Amino acid sequence: MNKIDSIKENIQKAKKGNQIAFSFLLDTFWNDVYGFQLLRTKNENDAEDITIRTFSNAFDKIETYNEDFEFRTWLITISKNLHVDLIRKRKKNLLEEMDTHGDAVQRVLDETPTVEDQLITEQNLATLLQDIKKLKPHYQKVINLRYFNELSYADIARELDEPVNNIKVKLLRAKKLLAEIIKKK
């Protein structure tokens, strides 16, 4: 089987929720998307963050992928849109900060918690633990290792014997699912 057929087959499997297919697609296209973003952002943290969000968005909406187009092109388009959104958000935040303080902006935008992060941290611990138990076991595990054991991505990857990139996307997905559970209450 050639690489193109293998990619098409894994896209089909991913559309049916196959985690191994998601991992294959992540491993196959991570460097393309990350390299694209590194050239655009000239910042490793931003490039990595946008790449993780690209795969998370793509995997959430994989059923909308049109196979008339190249999968890599679809990912790059998602990635480009996320970068544009990030620039707009930062510009808006900078303008708001300058309006309210008039001083030089001293906020580190990279550390601004996401909506999901804010929801998760606002929850009572007991309630939060009950909500975490509603997640699939592999999502429970990455949440627990990251937030309760305070392990780094690299340590989690070693603990679970998975690539760091998979851990990042899995953690992003777990946070998104947990935020949805919390919002439903």
PDB file of C-alpha atoms in Angstrom:
ATOM      1  CA  MET A   1       0.000   0.000   0.000  1.00  0.00           C
ATOM      2  CA  ASN A   2       1.451   3.373  -0.966  1.00  0.00           C
ATOM      3  CA  LYS A   3       1.492   6.397   1.352  1.00  0.00           C
ATOM      4  CA  ILE A   4      -1.473   8.150  -0.324  1.00  0.00           C
ATOM      5  CA  ASP A   5      -3.678   5.054  -0.008  1.00  0.00           C
ATOM      6  CA  SER A   6      -2.553   4.628   3.595  1.00  0.00           C
ATOM      7  CA  ILE A   7      -3.497   8.249   4.363  1.00  0.00           C
ATOM      8  CA  LYS A   8      -6.911   7.839   2.712  1.00  0.00           C
ATOM      9  CA  GLU A   9      -7.540   4.615   4.619  1.00  0.00           C
ATOM     10  CA  ASN A  10      -6.586   6.247   7.923  1.00  0.00           C
ATOM     11  CA  ILE A  11      -8.852   9.240   7.205  1.00  0.00           C
ATOM     12  CA  GLN A  12     -11.746   6.796   6.742  1.00  0.00           C
ATOM     13  CA  LYS A  13     -10.872   5.027   9.995  1.00  0.00           C
ATOM     14  CA  ALA A  14     -10.555   8.377  11.807  1.00  0.00           C
ATOM     15  CA  LYS A  15     -14.016   9.363  10.586  1.00  0.00           C
ATOM     16  CA  LYS A  16     -15.259   6.262  12.432  1.00  0.00           C
ATOM     17  CA  GLY A  17     -13.438   7.335  15.615  1.00  0.00           C
ATOM     18  CA  ASN A  18     -10.384   5.047  15.370  1.00  0.00           C
ATOM     19  CA  GLN A  19      -7.731   6.486  17.757  1.00  0.00           C
ATOM     20  CA  ILE A  20      -4.845   4.710  16.000  1.00  0.00           C
ATOM     21  CA  ALA A  21      -5.862   6.415  12.744  1.00  0.00           C
ATOM     22  CA  PHE A  22      -5.888   9.800  14.530  1.00  0.00           C
ATOM     23  CA  SER A  23      -2.373   9.076  15.822  1.00  0.00           C
ATOM     24  CA  PHE A  24      -1.208   8.071  12.341  1.00  0.00           C
ATOM     25  CA  LEU A  25      -2.580  11.321  10.861  1.00  0.00           C
ATOM     26  CA  LEU A  26      -1.049  13.373  13.668  1.00  0.00           C
ATOM     27  CA  ASP A  27       2.348  11.732  13.211  1.00  0.00           C
ATOM     28  CA  THR A  28       2.180  12.005   9.412  1.00  0.00           C
ATOM     29  CA  PHE A  29       1.218  15.691   9.242  1.00  0.00           C
ATOM     30  CA  TRP A  30       2.542  17.206  12.514  1.00  0.00           C
ATOM     31  CA  ASN A  31       5.817  18.429  10.976  1.00  0.00           C
ATOM     32  CA  ASP A  32       4.025  19.969   7.971  1.00  0.00           C
ATOM     33  CA  VAL A  33       1.643  22.010  10.129  1.00  0.00           C
ATOM     34  CA  TYR A  34       4.237  22.851  12.794  1.00  0.00           C
ATOM     35  CA  GLY A  35       6.801  23.914  10.172  1.00  0.00           C
ATOM     36  CA  PHE A  36       4.195  26.056   8.420  1.00  0.00           C
ATOM     37  CA  GLN A  37       3.304  27.783  11.704  1.00  0.00           C
ATOM     38  CA  LEU A  38       6.916  28.204  12.759  1.00  0.00           C
ATOM     39  CA  LEU A  39       7.553  30.135   9.540  1.00  0.00           C
ATOM     40  CA  ARG A  40       4.440  32.281  10.133  1.00  0.00           C
ATOM     41  CA  THR A  41       4.786  32.949  13.861  1.00  0.00           C
ATOM     42  CA  LYS A  42       8.565  32.738  14.264  1.00  0.00           C
ATOM     43  CA  ASN A  43       7.773  31.533  17.789  1.00  0.00           C
ATOM     44  CA  GLU A  44       8.061  27.880  18.850  1.00  0.00           C
ATOM     45  CA  ASN A  45       5.399  28.139  21.581  1.00  0.00           C
ATOM     46  CA  ASP A  46       2.835  29.766  19.296  1.00  0.00           C
ATOM     47  CA  ALA A  47       3.631  27.331  16.478  1.00  0.00           C
ATOM     48  CA  GLU A  48       3.209  24.367  18.805  1.00  0.00           C
ATOM     49  CA  ASP A  49       0.010  25.717  20.369  1.00  0.00           C
ATOM     50  CA  ILE A  50      -1.581  26.453  16.985  1.00  0.00           C
ATOM     51  CA  THR A  51      -0.504  23.038  15.670  1.00  0.00           C
ATOM     52  CA  ILE A  52      -2.104  21.268  18.639  1.00  0.00           C
ATOM     53  CA  ARG A  53      -5.298  23.279  18.188  1.00  0.00           C
ATOM     54  CA  THR A  54      -5.228  22.563  14.449  1.00  0.00           C
ATOM     55  CA  PHE A  55      -5.240  18.813  15.030  1.00  0.00           C
ATOM     56  CA  SER A  56      -7.827  19.090  17.769  1.00  0.00           C
ATOM     57  CA  ASN A  57     -10.168  21.095  15.508  1.00  0.00           C
ATOM     58  CA  ALA A  58      -9.493  18.810  12.550  1.00  0.00           C
ATOM     59  CA  PHE A  59     -10.166  15.675  14.582  1.00  0.00           C
ATOM     60  CA  ASP A  60     -13.349  17.185  16.036  1.00  0.00           C
ATOM     61  CA  LYS A  61     -14.619  17.947  12.533  1.00  0.00           C
ATOM     62  CA  ILE A  62     -13.008  15.134  10.538  1.00  0.00           C
ATOM     63  CA  GLU A  63     -16.392  14.061   9.162  1.00  0.00           C
ATOM     64  CA  THR A  64     -16.556  17.402   7.277  1.00  0.00           C
ATOM     65  CA  TYR A  65     -13.280  16.748   5.434  1.00  0.00           C
ATOM     66  CA  ASN A  66     -13.865  16.658   1.665  1.00  0.00           C
ATOM     67  CA  GLU A  67     -11.637  14.028   0.075  1.00  0.00           C
ATOM     68  CA  ASP A  68     -11.536  15.949  -3.222  1.00  0.00           C
ATOM     69  CA  PHE A  69      -8.853  18.044  -1.516  1.00  0.00           C
ATOM     70  CA  GLU A  70      -5.509  17.046  -0.067  1.00  0.00           C
ATOM     71  CA  PHE A  71      -5.684  16.362   3.705  1.00  0.00           C
ATOM     72  CA  ARG A  72      -2.491  18.364   4.285  1.00  0.00           C
ATOM     73  CA  THR A  73      -4.055  21.387   2.553  1.00  0.00           C
ATOM     74  CA  TRP A  74      -7.145  21.089   4.754  1.00  0.00           C
ATOM     75  CA  LEU A  75      -4.964  21.024   7.889  1.00  0.00           C
ATOM     76  CA  ILE A  76      -2.884  23.992   6.723  1.00  0.00           C
ATOM     77  CA  THR A  77      -6.089  25.981   6.054  1.00  0.00           C
ATOM     78  CA  ILE A  78      -7.370  25.242   9.568  1.00  0.00           C
ATOM     79  CA  SER A  79      -3.961  26.184  10.943  1.00  0.00           C
ATOM     80  CA  LYS A  80      -3.851  29.446   8.991  1.00  0.00           C
ATOM     81  CA  ASN A  81      -7.328  30.403  10.258  1.00  0.00           C
ATOM     82  CA  LEU A  82      -6.323  29.661  13.861  1.00  0.00           C
ATOM     83  CA  HIS A  83      -3.253  31.883  13.463  1.00  0.00           C
ATOM     84  CA  VAL A  84      -5.387  34.711  12.087  1.00  0.00           C
ATOM     85  CA  ASP A  85      -7.788  34.290  15.034  1.00  0.00           C
ATOM     86  CA  LEU A  86      -4.862  34.398  17.475  1.00  0.00           C
ATOM     87  CA  ILE A  87      -3.543  37.614  15.922  1.00  0.00           C
ATOM     88  CA  ARG A  88      -7.007  39.215  16.096  1.00  0.00           C
ATOM     89  CA  LYS A  89      -7.458  38.122  19.708  1.00  0.00           C
ATOM     90  CA  ARG A  90      -4.052  39.469  20.724  1.00  0.00           C
ATOM     91  CA  LYS A  91      -4.631  42.727  18.884  1.00  0.00           C
ATOM     92  CA  LYS A  92      -8.006  43.124  20.614  1.00  0.00           C
ATOM     93  CA  ASN A  93      -6.473  42.293  24.009  1.00  0.00           C
ATOM     94  CA  LEU A  94      -3.647  44.763  23.433  1.00  0.00           C
ATOM     95  CA  LEU A  95      -6.052  47.528  22.453  1.00  0.00           C
ATOM     96  CA  GLU A  96      -8.255  46.835  25.485  1.00  0.00           C
ATOM     97  CA  GLU A  97      -5.226  46.767  27.779  1.00  0.00           C
ATOM     98  CA  MET A  98      -3.919  50.041  26.344  1.00  0.00           C
ATOM     99  CA  ASP A  99      -7.367  51.627  26.670  1.00  0.00           C
ATOM    100  CA  THR A 100      -7.768  50.659  30.324  1.00  0.00           C
ATOM    101  CA  HIS A 101      -4.211  51.325  31.528  1.00  0.00           C
ATOM    102  CA  GLY A 102      -2.547  53.527  28.955  1.00  0.00           C
ATOM    103  CA  ASP A 103       0.778  51.958  29.950  1.00  0.00           C
ATOM    104  CA  ALA A 104       2.927  49.543  28.020  1.00  0.00           C
ATOM    105  CA  VAL A 105       1.285  46.137  27.927  1.00  0.00           C
ATOM    106  CA  GLN A 106       2.944  43.824  30.395  1.00  0.00           C
ATOM    107  CA  ARG A 107       0.665  40.831  30.070  1.00  0.00           C
ATOM    108  CA  VAL A 108       2.106  37.632  28.748  1.00  0.00           C
ATOM    109  CA  LEU A 109      -0.567  36.623  26.264  1.00  0.00           C
ATOM    110  CA  ASP A 110       0.695  33.044  25.986  1.00  0.00           C
ATOM    111  CA  GLU A 111      -0.266  32.407  29.595  1.00  0.00           C
ATOM    112  CA  THR A 112      -3.845  33.625  29.250  1.00  0.00           C
ATOM    113  CA  PRO A 113      -6.045  30.689  30.268  1.00  0.00           C
ATOM    114  CA  THR A 114      -8.471  29.375  27.680  1.00  0.00           C
ATOM    115  CA  VAL A 115     -12.218  29.403  28.279  1.00  0.00           C
ATOM    116  CA  GLU A 116     -11.977  25.680  29.069  1.00  0.00           C
ATOM    117  CA  ASP A 117      -9.134  26.277  31.572  1.00  0.00           C
ATOM    118  CA  GLN A 118     -11.164  28.953  33.361  1.00  0.00           C
ATOM    119  CA  LEU A 119     -14.232  26.712  33.583  1.00  0.00           C
ATOM    120  CA  ILE A 120     -12.196  23.822  34.918  1.00  0.00           C
ATOM    121  CA  THR A 121     -10.407  25.870  37.601  1.00  0.00           C
ATOM    122  CA  GLU A 122     -13.630  27.497  38.800  1.00  0.00           C
ATOM    123  CA  GLN A 123     -15.170  24.174  39.723  1.00  0.00           C
ATOM    124  CA  ASN A 124     -15.332  22.792  43.236  1.00  0.00           C
ATOM    125  CA  LEU A 125     -12.764  19.974  43.495  1.00  0.00           C
ATOM    126  CA  ALA A 126     -15.261  17.269  44.471  1.00  0.00           C
ATOM    127  CA  THR A 127     -17.581  18.236  41.635  1.00  0.00           C
ATOM    128  CA  LEU A 128     -14.624  18.408  39.275  1.00  0.00           C
ATOM    129  CA  LEU A 129     -13.529  14.881  40.217  1.00  0.00           C
ATOM    130  CA  GLN A 130     -17.044  13.585  39.536  1.00  0.00           C
ATOM    131  CA  ASP A 131     -16.995  15.306  36.143  1.00  0.00           C
ATOM    132  CA  ILE A 132     -13.575  13.868  35.287  1.00  0.00           C
ATOM    133  CA  LYS A 133     -14.953  10.366  35.968  1.00  0.00           C
ATOM    134  CA  LYS A 134     -17.471  10.952  33.150  1.00  0.00           C
ATOM    135  CA  LEU A 135     -14.602  11.089  30.637  1.00  0.00           C
ATOM    136  CA  LYS A 136     -13.232   8.034  28.854  1.00  0.00           C
ATOM    137  CA  PRO A 137     -10.420   6.389  30.867  1.00  0.00           C
ATOM    138  CA  HIS A 138      -7.580   7.596  28.613  1.00  0.00           C
ATOM    139  CA  TYR A 139      -8.806  11.191  28.956  1.00  0.00           C
ATOM    140  CA  GLN A 140      -9.145  10.783  32.740  1.00  0.00           C
ATOM    141  CA  LYS A 141      -5.556   9.562  32.853  1.00  0.00           C
ATOM    142  CA  VAL A 142      -4.016  12.548  30.997  1.00  0.00           C
ATOM    143  CA  ILE A 143      -6.063  15.049  33.048  1.00  0.00           C
ATOM    144  CA  ASN A 144      -4.991  13.382  36.305  1.00  0.00           C
ATOM    145  CA  LEU A 145      -1.327  13.154  35.312  1.00  0.00           C
ATOM    146  CA  ARG A 146      -1.208  16.771  34.120  1.00  0.00           C
ATOM    147  CA  TYR A 147      -3.273  18.596  36.753  1.00  0.00           C
ATOM    148  CA  PHE A 148      -3.151  16.405  39.863  1.00  0.00           C
ATOM    149  CA  ASN A 149       0.303  14.830  39.487  1.00  0.00           C
ATOM    150  CA  GLU A 150       1.596  18.010  37.777  1.00  0.00           C
ATOM    151  CA  LEU A 151       3.648  16.081  35.224  1.00  0.00           C
ATOM    152  CA  SER A 152       5.110  17.752  32.145  1.00  0.00           C
ATOM    153  CA  TYR A 153       4.008  16.680  28.657  1.00  0.00           C
ATOM    154  CA  ALA A 154       7.289  14.760  28.314  1.00  0.00           C
ATOM    155  CA  ASP A 155       6.762  12.938  31.635  1.00  0.00           C
ATOM    156  CA  ILE A 156       3.186  12.014  30.677  1.00  0.00           C
ATOM    157  CA  ALA A 157       4.432  10.742  27.314  1.00  0.00           C
ATOM    158  CA  ARG A 158       6.989   8.528  29.080  1.00  0.00           C
ATOM    159  CA  GLU A 159       4.419   7.330  31.623  1.00  0.00           C
ATOM    160  CA  LEU A 160       1.911   6.369  28.909  1.00  0.00           C
ATOM    161  CA  ASP A 161       4.557   5.309  26.359  1.00  0.00           C
ATOM    162  CA  GLU A 162       3.145   7.637  23.706  1.00  0.00           C
ATOM    163  CA  PRO A 163       4.619  10.482  21.622  1.00  0.00           C
ATOM    164  CA  VAL A 164       4.486  13.926  23.249  1.00  0.00           C
ATOM    165  CA  ASN A 165       2.380  15.237  20.354  1.00  0.00           C
ATOM    166  CA  ASN A 166      -0.321  12.641  21.038  1.00  0.00           C
ATOM    167  CA  ILE A 167      -0.364  13.632  24.700  1.00  0.00           C
ATOM    168  CA  LYS A 168      -0.807  17.293  23.822  1.00  0.00           C
ATOM    169  CA  VAL A 169      -3.714  16.655  21.467  1.00  0.00           C
ATOM    170  CA  LYS A 170      -5.250  14.129  23.877  1.00  0.00           C
ATOM    171  CA  LEU A 171      -5.006  16.619  26.766  1.00  0.00           C
ATOM    172  CA  LEU A 172      -6.521  19.370  24.638  1.00  0.00           C
ATOM    173  CA  ARG A 173      -9.378  17.051  23.685  1.00  0.00           C
ATOM    174  CA  ALA A 174      -9.857  15.950  27.308  1.00  0.00           C
ATOM    175  CA  LYS A 175     -10.046  19.585  28.479  1.00  0.00           C
ATOM    176  CA  LYS A 176     -12.573  20.394  25.765  1.00  0.00           C
ATOM    177  CA  LEU A 177     -14.762  17.396  26.691  1.00  0.00           C
ATOM    178  CA  LEU A 178     -14.519  18.234  30.404  1.00  0.00           C
ATOM    179  CA  ALA A 179     -15.485  21.851  29.721  1.00  0.00           C
ATOM    180  CA  GLU A 180     -18.542  20.620  27.787  1.00  0.00           C
ATOM    181  CA  ILE A 181     -19.561  18.412  30.728  1.00  0.00           C
ATOM    182  CA  ILE A 182     -19.203  21.372  33.107  1.00  0.00           C
ATOM    183  CA  LYS A 183     -21.146  23.721  30.796  1.00  0.00           C
ATOM    184  CA  LYS A 184     -24.086  21.292  30.591  1.00  0.00           C
ATOM    185  CA  LYS A 185     -24.806  21.682  34.304  1.00  0.00           C
TER     186      LYS A 185
END
